[in-house]
Amino acid sequence: MDTLWEGNGLKKKILISLLSGMLLFSFVAGNVYATADLEKDLEKVEEKKEETRKQIDVNKATMEEIYEEVQLLDEEINEIERKIAELQEEVDAAEERIRQTEEELKQAEEERKEYKEVLDERIRVMYMFGDKSYLEVLFSADSFGDLISRLDMIRTVMEYDQEMFAKLEEVEQEIADKKEKIEEERKAIVNRQNQERQEKTSLDQVKASRQTYVRELESNTELLEKKENQLEQESAAIENKIQEHIRQQQAEQGGNDTHYGNGVYRWPTPGYGRITSPFGYRIHPIYGYQRMHTGVDISVGGRRGVSTVAVGDARVIYSTYMSGYGNTVILDLGTDSNGNNVTALYGHMASRYVSAGQRISAGTAVGEVGTTGASTGIHLHFEIRINGSPKNPLNYVSP
């Protein structure tokens, strides 16, 4: 064996190269498989996150509907309370009219009673003296004319007594009828008031039920948001592991000085070149605080179905869904003239056309521009990274 090694240096070099290649392949393949496993784990977490977010959105939409429903119930309850108050005023007014009518009736009864006492006294006197008093009045007349006058006077007194008594009875009856009518009106008002109170009680019960449901939804939503935060942390941890594997692969590829193209890159969205958000610090459109924008956002005019392409010959090292970037593809573009590893990241895509491990040519469609992940509208988030550090893409590509 020593003779073989010593006698044939060329064979020794070939064998060492083969062994090195096998070790390198084993290392890279191990990273690829580990990354693939992590991507599967990430997809599972993202699915759970999506389900959780959907339930949170459903809960919040339901709560919003209930808030509006409760607001309408409050308006109805306020209107009913206003009606009840108005009806109470009517009841109070009716009771005041009844009180006044009772006073009038009492006074009429007293007047009729007093007049009846006068009549009773007159009748009693007439009964005691019989017709004598009337005859004395008539026979004491001085003349026939005086007699006629006295007869008229007696008739007038008797008619007056009858009319007065009848009138008093009529007034008393009118007042009694008036009182009865007012009492009926009051009863009707009270019935209406009771109906309004029953309606209010019913609405209060509905409102209380909806408020209880809202509290349950709020509690459930709070738990779901905690779960979402936990999943977010879990997702971030997996993404960090994936990024570490990618960096290892990039470092290994950089160490082998891999070249996939001529180092000249094309624009990722042919026909669409408007930048809506440049590279650098900005106020994040969703989170609302200043943070580094590690790429550029390219508008496609809100159109769906627009493909984004590989900016150069490359190997796909990453193709999965990430919480922030949404559907994401990372291309290894090899090394530049200085030996630095160059990668391109495509984020927020509606769908991905390529898989990890593929080798693709410049201009190959890698996905459809979309608005997945932490995005506010259809666009492509595009990054160029040198040895893993983000650089301004416009220094490397132009529309």
Tab-separated table of C-alpha atoms in Angstrom:
chain	number	residue	atom	x	y	z
A	1	MET	CA	0.000	0.000	0.000
A	2	ASP	CA	2.889	2.374	0.788
A	3	THR	CA	4.323	1.511	-2.579
A	4	LEU	CA	1.054	2.443	-4.213
A	5	TRP	CA	0.956	5.813	-2.499
A	6	GLU	CA	4.590	6.539	-3.102
A	7	GLY	CA	4.760	5.155	-6.606
A	8	ASN	CA	1.830	6.992	-7.999
A	9	GLY	CA	1.445	10.565	-6.725
A	10	LEU	CA	-1.250	11.269	-9.299
A	11	LYS	CA	-3.474	8.504	-7.939
A	12	LYS	CA	-2.920	9.842	-4.438
A	13	LYS	CA	-4.042	13.326	-5.460
A	14	ILE	CA	-7.116	11.951	-7.234
A	15	LEU	CA	-8.052	9.845	-4.217
A	16	ILE	CA	-7.646	12.797	-1.857
A	17	SER	CA	-9.789	14.962	-4.147
A	18	LEU	CA	-12.479	12.284	-4.289
A	19	LEU	CA	-12.484	11.901	-0.517
A	20	SER	CA	-12.624	15.677	-0.070
A	21	GLY	CA	-15.469	15.892	-2.541
A	22	MET	CA	-17.364	13.140	-0.751
A	23	LEU	CA	-16.885	14.882	2.576
A	24	LEU	CA	-17.979	18.181	1.066
A	25	PHE	CA	-21.024	16.573	-0.522
A	26	SER	CA	-21.857	14.894	2.764
A	27	PHE	CA	-21.603	18.217	4.618
A	28	VAL	CA	-23.657	20.156	2.074
A	29	ALA	CA	-26.223	17.382	1.694
A	30	GLY	CA	-26.566	17.211	5.462
A	31	ASN	CA	-27.256	20.929	5.578
A	32	VAL	CA	-29.754	20.652	2.718
A	33	TYR	CA	-31.643	17.832	4.433
A	34	ALA	CA	-31.564	19.645	7.775
A	35	THR	CA	-32.842	22.798	6.098
A	36	ALA	CA	-35.610	20.820	4.388
A	37	ASP	CA	-36.691	19.363	7.748
A	38	LEU	CA	-36.690	22.822	9.287
A	39	GLU	CA	-38.727	24.146	6.365
A	40	LYS	CA	-41.326	21.433	6.974
A	41	ASP	CA	-41.417	22.371	10.665
A	42	LEU	CA	-41.758	26.021	9.695
A	43	GLU	CA	-44.615	25.278	7.300
A	44	LYS	CA	-46.462	23.415	10.071
A	45	VAL	CA	-45.978	26.338	12.460
A	46	GLU	CA	-47.076	28.801	9.782
A	47	GLU	CA	-50.202	26.714	9.108
A	48	LYS	CA	-51.042	26.820	12.815
A	49	LYS	CA	-50.365	30.556	12.845
A	50	GLU	CA	-52.624	31.052	9.842
A	51	GLU	CA	-55.418	29.029	11.460
A	52	THR	CA	-54.975	30.991	14.696
A	53	ARG	CA	-54.962	34.321	12.859
A	54	LYS	CA	-58.106	33.349	10.929
A	55	GLN	CA	-59.878	32.512	14.195
A	56	ILE	CA	-58.683	35.802	15.712
A	57	ASP	CA	-59.973	37.676	12.657
A	58	VAL	CA	-63.309	35.826	12.865
A	59	ASN	CA	-63.567	36.652	16.583
A	60	LYS	CA	-62.752	40.311	16.013
A	61	ALA	CA	-65.196	40.555	13.107
A	62	THR	CA	-67.889	38.930	15.266
A	63	MET	CA	-67.081	41.277	18.158
A	64	GLU	CA	-67.313	44.254	15.821
A	65	GLU	CA	-70.746	43.069	14.668
A	66	ILE	CA	-71.848	42.612	18.283
A	67	TYR	CA	-70.485	46.047	19.250
A	68	GLU	CA	-72.645	47.539	16.479
A	69	GLU	CA	-75.593	45.396	17.568
A	70	VAL	CA	-75.197	46.517	21.194
A	71	GLN	CA	-74.979	50.123	20.031
A	72	LEU	CA	-78.272	49.704	18.163
A	73	LEU	CA	-79.769	48.024	21.236
A	74	ASP	CA	-78.631	50.971	23.358
A	75	GLU	CA	-80.323	53.341	20.925
A	76	GLU	CA	-83.539	51.287	21.068
A	77	ILE	CA	-83.371	51.101	24.866
A	78	ASN	CA	-82.789	54.858	25.102
A	79	GLU	CA	-85.762	55.466	22.810
A	80	ILE	CA	-87.955	53.172	24.923
A	81	GLU	CA	-86.813	54.887	28.116
A	82	ARG	CA	-87.716	58.220	26.513
A	83	LYS	CA	-91.178	56.866	25.638
A	84	ILE	CA	-91.627	55.488	29.161
A	85	ALA	CA	-90.716	58.906	30.588
A	86	GLU	CA	-93.157	60.633	28.231
A	87	LEU	CA	-95.875	58.153	29.154
A	88	GLN	CA	-95.143	58.747	32.819
A	89	GLU	CA	-95.700	62.448	32.216
A	90	GLU	CA	-99.021	61.569	30.574
A	91	VAL	CA	-99.904	59.336	33.535
A	92	ASP	CA	-99.040	62.137	35.957
A	93	ALA	CA	-101.122	64.596	33.920
A	94	ALA	CA	-104.047	62.154	33.819
A	95	GLU	CA	-103.830	61.604	37.560
A	96	GLU	CA	-103.823	65.378	38.074
A	97	ARG	CA	-106.926	65.680	35.873
A	98	ILE	CA	-108.551	62.866	37.836
A	99	ARG	CA	-107.748	64.681	41.080
A	100	GLN	CA	-109.242	67.921	39.736
A	101	THR	CA	-112.287	66.035	38.445
A	102	GLU	CA	-112.754	64.388	41.808
A	103	GLU	CA	-112.685	67.855	43.386
A	104	GLU	CA	-115.277	69.066	40.874
A	105	LEU	CA	-117.391	65.982	41.473
A	106	LYS	CA	-117.148	66.439	45.212
A	107	GLN	CA	-118.209	70.087	44.886
A	108	ALA	CA	-121.108	69.163	42.573
A	109	GLU	CA	-122.237	66.464	44.966
A	110	GLU	CA	-122.157	68.968	47.835
A	111	GLU	CA	-124.149	71.544	45.822
A	112	ARG	CA	-126.692	68.934	44.844
A	113	LYS	CA	-126.836	67.758	48.435
A	114	GLU	CA	-127.357	71.300	49.720
A	115	TYR	CA	-130.037	72.024	47.145
A	116	LYS	CA	-131.677	68.717	47.908
A	117	GLU	CA	-131.758	69.692	51.565
A	118	VAL	CA	-133.521	72.950	50.596
A	119	LEU	CA	-136.032	71.019	48.507
A	120	ASP	CA	-136.510	68.452	51.220
A	121	GLU	CA	-137.200	71.253	53.703
A	122	ARG	CA	-139.677	72.843	51.324
A	123	ILE	CA	-141.405	69.525	50.747
A	124	ARG	CA	-141.483	68.894	54.491
A	125	VAL	CA	-143.155	72.269	55.108
A	126	MET	CA	-145.625	71.625	52.313
A	127	TYR	CA	-146.383	68.237	53.795
A	128	MET	CA	-146.964	69.749	57.226
A	129	PHE	CA	-149.274	72.490	55.984
A	130	GLY	CA	-150.626	70.678	52.970
A	131	ASP	CA	-152.071	72.931	50.300
A	132	LYS	CA	-152.861	75.636	52.841
A	133	SER	CA	-149.736	77.656	52.227
A	134	TYR	CA	-150.334	77.786	48.479
A	135	LEU	CA	-154.064	78.557	49.002
A	136	GLU	CA	-153.201	81.309	51.438
A	137	VAL	CA	-150.861	82.796	48.892
A	138	LEU	CA	-153.569	82.654	46.249
A	139	PHE	CA	-156.501	83.867	48.398
A	140	SER	CA	-154.535	86.721	49.837
A	141	ALA	CA	-154.274	88.224	46.371
A	142	ASP	CA	-155.640	91.775	46.149
A	143	SER	CA	-156.951	91.374	42.642
A	144	PHE	CA	-157.326	88.930	39.839
A	145	GLY	CA	-154.153	90.206	38.257
A	146	ASP	CA	-152.361	89.730	41.523
A	147	LEU	CA	-153.754	86.192	41.651
A	148	ILE	CA	-152.397	85.416	38.202
A	149	SER	CA	-149.017	86.833	39.172
A	150	ARG	CA	-148.924	84.694	42.279
A	151	LEU	CA	-149.828	81.583	40.299
A	152	ASP	CA	-146.990	82.336	37.856
A	153	MET	CA	-144.598	82.832	40.720
A	154	ILE	CA	-145.544	79.497	42.323
A	155	ARG	CA	-145.202	77.704	38.980
A	156	THR	CA	-141.860	79.387	38.309
A	157	VAL	CA	-140.515	78.341	41.712
A	158	MET	CA	-141.597	74.772	41.182
A	159	GLU	CA	-140.114	74.658	37.655
A	160	TYR	CA	-136.903	76.251	38.875
A	161	ASP	CA	-136.614	73.663	41.617
A	162	GLN	CA	-137.098	70.851	39.117
A	163	GLU	CA	-134.707	72.334	36.556
A	164	MET	CA	-132.071	73.138	39.150
A	165	PHE	CA	-132.153	69.673	40.640
A	166	ALA	CA	-132.047	68.072	37.201
A	167	LYS	CA	-129.169	70.344	36.191
A	168	LEU	CA	-127.221	69.481	39.311
A	169	GLU	CA	-127.751	65.799	38.635
A	170	GLU	CA	-126.664	66.323	35.011
A	171	VAL	CA	-123.510	68.197	36.041
A	172	GLU	CA	-122.730	65.529	38.563
A	173	GLN	CA	-123.189	62.810	35.935
A	174	GLU	CA	-121.009	64.678	33.426
A	175	ILE	CA	-118.250	65.008	35.983
A	176	ALA	CA	-118.561	61.321	36.869
A	177	ASP	CA	-118.392	60.408	33.165
A	178	LYS	CA	-115.400	62.686	32.730
A	179	LYS	CA	-113.638	61.027	35.638
A	180	GLU	CA	-114.375	57.571	34.252
A	181	LYS	CA	-113.006	58.578	30.829
A	182	ILE	CA	-109.822	59.995	32.332
A	183	GLU	CA	-109.354	56.850	34.404
A	184	GLU	CA	-109.732	54.767	31.247
A	185	GLU	CA	-107.173	56.969	29.500
A	186	ARG	CA	-104.827	56.599	32.441
A	187	LYS	CA	-105.300	52.844	32.407
A	188	ALA	CA	-104.510	52.735	28.677
A	189	ILE	CA	-101.395	54.864	29.207
A	190	VAL	CA	-100.241	52.628	32.059
A	191	ASN	CA	-100.781	49.570	29.837
A	192	ARG	CA	-98.668	51.156	27.088
A	193	GLN	CA	-96.056	52.038	29.671
A	194	ASN	CA	-95.990	48.449	30.930
A	195	GLN	CA	-95.592	47.189	27.361
A	196	GLU	CA	-92.656	49.538	26.845
A	197	ARG	CA	-91.137	48.356	30.119
A	198	GLN	CA	-91.515	44.730	29.008
A	199	GLU	CA	-89.861	45.576	25.686
A	200	LYS	CA	-87.025	47.317	27.535
A	201	THR	CA	-86.582	44.301	29.825
A	202	SER	CA	-86.397	42.052	26.774
A	203	LEU	CA	-83.821	44.302	25.098
A	204	ASP	CA	-81.820	44.536	28.330
A	205	GLN	CA	-81.683	40.739	28.433
A	206	VAL	CA	-80.546	40.548	24.796
A	207	LYS	CA	-77.929	43.226	25.449
A	208	ALA	CA	-76.650	41.414	28.547
A	209	SER	CA	-76.455	38.162	26.574
A	210	ARG	CA	-74.502	39.803	23.738
A	211	GLN	CA	-72.165	41.509	26.197
A	212	THR	CA	-71.493	38.166	27.880
A	213	TYR	CA	-70.728	36.661	24.474
A	214	VAL	CA	-68.371	39.549	23.688
A	215	ARG	CA	-66.515	38.988	26.956
A	216	GLU	CA	-66.153	35.304	26.059
A	217	LEU	CA	-64.866	36.241	22.599
A	218	GLU	CA	-62.461	38.782	24.082
A	219	SER	CA	-61.121	36.172	26.485
A	220	ASN	CA	-60.821	33.598	23.692
A	221	THR	CA	-59.154	36.148	21.407
A	222	GLU	CA	-56.667	37.037	24.129
A	223	LEU	CA	-55.731	33.363	24.454
A	224	LEU	CA	-55.460	33.035	20.672
A	225	GLU	CA	-53.223	36.102	20.472
A	226	LYS	CA	-50.969	34.628	23.156
A	227	LYS	CA	-50.874	31.423	21.137
A	228	GLU	CA	-50.095	33.438	18.004
A	229	ASN	CA	-47.229	35.180	19.814
A	230	GLN	CA	-45.865	31.827	20.938
A	231	LEU	CA	-46.111	30.508	17.380
A	232	GLU	CA	-44.424	33.695	16.147
A	233	GLN	CA	-41.521	33.078	18.517
A	234	GLU	CA	-41.376	29.447	17.473
A	235	SER	CA	-41.450	30.495	13.817
A	236	ALA	CA	-38.674	33.045	14.361
A	237	ALA	CA	-36.535	30.428	16.098
A	238	ILE	CA	-36.966	28.009	13.196
A	239	GLU	CA	-36.237	30.783	10.698
A	240	ASN	CA	-33.033	31.602	12.579
A	241	LYS	CA	-31.996	27.965	12.359
A	242	ILE	CA	-32.784	27.937	8.640
A	243	GLN	CA	-30.798	31.126	8.119
A	244	GLU	CA	-27.882	29.558	9.984
A	245	HIS	CA	-28.017	26.523	7.696
A	246	ILE	CA	-28.184	28.828	4.678
A	247	ARG	CA	-25.160	30.764	5.919
A	248	GLN	CA	-23.271	27.501	6.352
A	249	GLN	CA	-24.163	26.467	2.816
A	250	GLN	CA	-23.220	29.891	1.471
A	251	ALA	CA	-19.916	29.822	3.345
A	252	GLU	CA	-19.180	26.372	1.954
A	253	GLN	CA	-20.079	27.435	-1.567
A	254	GLY	CA	-18.060	30.623	-1.166
A	255	GLY	CA	-15.109	28.572	-0.025
A	256	ASN	CA	-15.297	26.593	-3.261
A	257	ASP	CA	-15.462	29.820	-5.308
A	258	THR	CA	-18.650	28.691	-7.113
A	259	HIS	CA	-19.669	30.689	-10.189
A	260	TYR	CA	-23.096	30.351	-11.802
A	261	GLY	CA	-22.977	33.238	-14.243
A	262	ASN	CA	-20.993	36.221	-15.422
A	263	GLY	CA	-21.845	38.444	-12.456
A	264	VAL	CA	-24.165	40.644	-14.506
A	265	TYR	CA	-27.708	40.624	-13.109
A	266	ARG	CA	-31.012	41.460	-14.722
A	267	TRP	CA	-34.088	43.209	-13.276
A	268	PRO	CA	-36.368	40.821	-11.312
A	269	THR	CA	-39.691	42.155	-12.678
A	270	PRO	CA	-39.400	42.773	-16.436
A	271	GLY	CA	-41.698	45.593	-17.508
A	272	TYR	CA	-42.237	46.884	-13.981
A	273	GLY	CA	-39.642	49.206	-12.499
A	274	ARG	CA	-41.359	51.603	-10.078
A	275	ILE	CA	-39.837	51.508	-6.571
A	276	THR	CA	-42.472	52.147	-3.894
A	277	SER	CA	-40.145	51.749	-0.911
A	278	PRO	CA	-36.346	52.069	-1.241
A	279	PHE	CA	-33.535	50.402	0.676
A	280	GLY	CA	-32.823	51.958	4.090
A	281	TYR	CA	-34.545	52.999	7.302
A	282	ARG	CA	-38.271	53.750	7.165
A	283	ILE	CA	-41.467	53.693	9.236
A	284	HIS	CA	-42.816	50.185	8.798
A	285	PRO	CA	-46.290	50.333	7.165
A	286	ILE	CA	-47.690	47.624	9.458
A	287	TYR	CA	-45.736	47.779	12.719
A	288	GLY	CA	-45.618	51.589	12.797
A	289	TYR	CA	-42.055	52.059	14.041
A	290	GLN	CA	-38.755	52.842	12.302
A	291	ARG	CA	-36.761	49.849	11.137
A	292	MET	CA	-34.288	48.906	8.439
A	293	HIS	CA	-35.821	48.042	5.071
A	294	THR	CA	-33.317	45.476	3.820
A	295	GLY	CA	-34.428	45.546	0.194
A	296	VAL	CA	-36.576	47.439	-2.281
A	297	ASP	CA	-40.312	47.132	-2.921
A	298	ILE	CA	-41.165	46.968	-6.622
A	299	SER	CA	-44.715	47.780	-7.753
A	300	VAL	CA	-46.488	45.824	-10.483
A	301	GLY	CA	-49.443	48.196	-10.564
A	302	GLY	CA	-51.551	46.007	-8.290
A	303	ARG	CA	-51.773	43.333	-10.992
A	304	ARG	CA	-52.056	39.659	-10.170
A	305	GLY	CA	-50.386	36.904	-12.176
A	306	VAL	CA	-47.122	38.825	-12.746
A	307	SER	CA	-44.051	36.570	-12.581
A	308	THR	CA	-40.715	37.532	-11.062
A	309	VAL	CA	-37.548	36.055	-12.543
A	310	ALA	CA	-34.078	34.967	-11.489
A	311	VAL	CA	-31.661	37.878	-11.843
A	312	GLY	CA	-28.866	35.486	-12.808
A	313	ASP	CA	-27.877	31.842	-13.111
A	314	ALA	CA	-28.359	30.434	-9.652
A	315	ARG	CA	-29.043	27.569	-7.304
A	316	VAL	CA	-32.220	27.690	-5.221
A	317	ILE	CA	-31.196	27.350	-1.597
A	318	TYR	CA	-34.473	28.300	0.042
A	319	SER	CA	-38.143	28.086	-1.017
A	320	THR	CA	-40.802	28.191	1.699
A	321	TYR	CA	-43.217	30.417	3.624
A	322	MET	CA	-41.843	32.816	6.253
A	323	SER	CA	-43.935	34.836	8.712
A	324	GLY	CA	-42.604	38.227	7.655
A	325	TYR	CA	-41.566	37.639	4.054
A	326	GLY	CA	-44.500	35.351	3.220
A	327	ASN	CA	-43.725	33.070	0.271
A	328	THR	CA	-39.960	33.409	-0.041
A	329	VAL	CA	-37.279	32.194	-2.448
A	330	ILE	CA	-33.528	32.711	-1.902
A	331	LEU	CA	-31.145	32.205	-4.815
A	332	ASP	CA	-27.420	31.576	-4.479
A	333	LEU	CA	-25.855	33.572	-7.331
A	334	GLY	CA	-22.358	32.274	-6.599
A	335	THR	CA	-19.396	34.537	-5.880
A	336	ASP	CA	-18.516	37.924	-7.249
A	337	SER	CA	-15.117	39.000	-8.580
A	338	ASN	CA	-13.920	39.549	-5.025
A	339	GLY	CA	-14.890	36.069	-3.919
A	340	ASN	CA	-17.913	37.273	-1.916
A	341	ASN	CA	-21.028	35.123	-1.879
A	342	VAL	CA	-24.052	36.798	-3.524
A	343	THR	CA	-27.655	35.837	-2.777
A	344	ALA	CA	-30.986	37.266	-3.938
A	345	LEU	CA	-34.165	37.151	-1.850
A	346	TYR	CA	-37.699	37.357	-3.269
A	347	GLY	CA	-40.454	38.034	-0.699
A	348	HIS	CA	-44.260	38.390	-0.346
A	349	MET	CA	-44.892	36.238	-3.434
A	350	ALA	CA	-48.338	34.801	-4.106
A	351	SER	CA	-46.774	31.466	-5.058
A	352	ARG	CA	-43.371	29.839	-5.593
A	353	TYR	CA	-42.381	28.080	-8.822
A	354	VAL	CA	-39.025	26.619	-7.739
A	355	SER	CA	-37.764	24.294	-5.000
A	356	ALA	CA	-34.616	24.179	-2.893
A	357	GLY	CA	-31.730	22.466	-4.677
A	358	GLN	CA	-32.776	23.429	-8.208
A	359	ARG	CA	-30.283	25.027	-10.566
A	360	ILE	CA	-31.918	27.656	-12.746
A	361	SER	CA	-30.891	30.048	-15.481
A	362	ALA	CA	-31.192	33.832	-15.488
A	363	GLY	CA	-34.713	34.860	-16.487
A	364	THR	CA	-36.363	31.721	-15.093
A	365	ALA	CA	-39.642	32.529	-13.341
A	366	VAL	CA	-39.257	31.861	-9.633
A	367	GLY	CA	-42.737	32.875	-8.461
A	368	GLU	CA	-45.793	35.122	-8.782
A	369	VAL	CA	-45.693	38.618	-7.289
A	370	GLY	CA	-48.180	38.860	-4.410
A	371	THR	CA	-48.872	40.194	-0.923
A	372	THR	CA	-48.267	37.320	1.534
A	373	GLY	CA	-46.702	37.756	4.968
A	374	ALA	CA	-46.388	41.208	6.551
A	375	SER	CA	-47.483	43.069	3.441
A	376	THR	CA	-49.982	45.832	2.666
A	377	GLY	CA	-50.406	45.278	-1.064
A	378	ILE	CA	-49.250	43.415	-4.161
A	379	HIS	CA	-45.515	44.015	-4.746
A	380	LEU	CA	-42.156	42.259	-4.840
A	381	HIS	CA	-39.762	42.672	-1.935
A	382	PHE	CA	-36.309	42.106	-3.455
A	383	GLU	CA	-32.973	41.879	-1.642
A	384	ILE	CA	-29.337	41.411	-2.575
A	385	ARG	CA	-27.090	40.057	0.176
A	386	ILE	CA	-23.305	39.883	0.130
A	387	ASN	CA	-21.985	37.208	2.474
A	388	GLY	CA	-25.386	37.333	4.171
A	389	SER	CA	-25.449	41.125	4.714
A	390	PRO	CA	-28.177	43.128	2.911
A	391	LYS	CA	-26.989	45.681	0.368
A	392	ASN	CA	-28.840	48.221	-1.750
A	393	PRO	CA	-30.146	46.123	-4.675
A	394	LEU	CA	-30.032	49.137	-7.004
A	395	ASN	CA	-26.244	48.936	-6.862
A	396	TYR	CA	-26.499	45.530	-8.553
A	397	VAL	CA	-29.666	45.622	-10.706
A	398	SER	CA	-31.567	48.323	-12.570
A	399	PRO	CA	-34.874	48.381	-14.476
